[in-house]
Coordinates of C-alpha atoms in Angstrom, one line a residue:
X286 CA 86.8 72.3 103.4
X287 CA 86.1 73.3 106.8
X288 CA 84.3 69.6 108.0
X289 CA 86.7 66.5 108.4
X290 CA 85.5 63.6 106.2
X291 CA 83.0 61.3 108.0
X292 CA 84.1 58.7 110.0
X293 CA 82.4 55.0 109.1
X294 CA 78.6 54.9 110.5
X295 CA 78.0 51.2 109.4
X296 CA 77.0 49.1 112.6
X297 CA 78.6 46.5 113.6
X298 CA 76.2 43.5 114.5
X299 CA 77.4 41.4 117.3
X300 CA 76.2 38.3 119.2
X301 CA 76.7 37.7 122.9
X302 CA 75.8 35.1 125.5
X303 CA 74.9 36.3 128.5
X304 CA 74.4 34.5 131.8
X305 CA 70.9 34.4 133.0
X306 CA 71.5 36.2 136.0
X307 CA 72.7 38.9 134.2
X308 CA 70.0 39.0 131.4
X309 CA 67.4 39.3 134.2
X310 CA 69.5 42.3 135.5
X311 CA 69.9 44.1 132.1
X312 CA 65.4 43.2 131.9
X313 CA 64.9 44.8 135.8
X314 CA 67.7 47.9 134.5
X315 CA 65.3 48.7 131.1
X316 CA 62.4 48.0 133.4
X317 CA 63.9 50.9 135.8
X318 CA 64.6 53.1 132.6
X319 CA 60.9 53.0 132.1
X320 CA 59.7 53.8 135.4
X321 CA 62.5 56.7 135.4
X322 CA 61.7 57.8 132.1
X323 CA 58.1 56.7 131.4
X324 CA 58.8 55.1 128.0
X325 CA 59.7 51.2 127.9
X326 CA 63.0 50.7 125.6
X327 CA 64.1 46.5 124.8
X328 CA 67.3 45.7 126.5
X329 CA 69.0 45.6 123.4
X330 CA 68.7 49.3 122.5
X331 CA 69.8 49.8 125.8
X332 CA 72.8 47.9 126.3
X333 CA 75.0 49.8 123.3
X334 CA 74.5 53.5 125.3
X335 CA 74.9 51.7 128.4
X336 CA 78.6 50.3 127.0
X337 CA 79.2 53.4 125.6
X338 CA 78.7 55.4 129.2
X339 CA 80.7 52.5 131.1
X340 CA 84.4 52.9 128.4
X341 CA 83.6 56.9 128.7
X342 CA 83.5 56.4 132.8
X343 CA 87.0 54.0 133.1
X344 CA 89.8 56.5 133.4
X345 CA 92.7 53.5 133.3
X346 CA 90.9 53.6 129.8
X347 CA 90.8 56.5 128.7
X348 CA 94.2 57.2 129.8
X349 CA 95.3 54.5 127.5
X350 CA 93.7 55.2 124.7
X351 CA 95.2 59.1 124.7
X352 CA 98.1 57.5 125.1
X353 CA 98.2 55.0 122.2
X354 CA 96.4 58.2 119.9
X355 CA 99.7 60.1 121.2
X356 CA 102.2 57.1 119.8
X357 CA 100.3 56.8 117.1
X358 CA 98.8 53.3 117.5
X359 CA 95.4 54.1 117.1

């Protein structure tokens, strides 16, 4: 078979406290998506692409990951 079994798809729910000066940031940020993209999306649909762009931008990251993948770590 040609296509690599699936990897696990089942969210993971997690809870966070946030300080209010950045919960008013992350409200004017998805209030900025909407003017930029003209549809409103809540904060917390935002925040897991937003996570997901910030880990894929941090080369020190990255760079350690491919290196744990490469001792076999991961």
């Amino acid at each position: 078979m040609k296509l690599a079994k699936l990897p696990d798809r089942t969210p993971a729910k997690m809870s966070i406290v946030l300080a209010p000066s950045l919960a008013k940031r992350l409200r004017e940020y998805a209030d900025f998506y909407a003017e930029t993209y003209g549809s409103r999306e809540e904060v917390a649909e935002l925040i897991p692409f937003m996570l997901a762009a910030f880990l894929d931008s941090d080369a020190a990251f990255k760079k350690m990951r491919i290196g744990s993948a490469s001792s076999g770590s991961e």
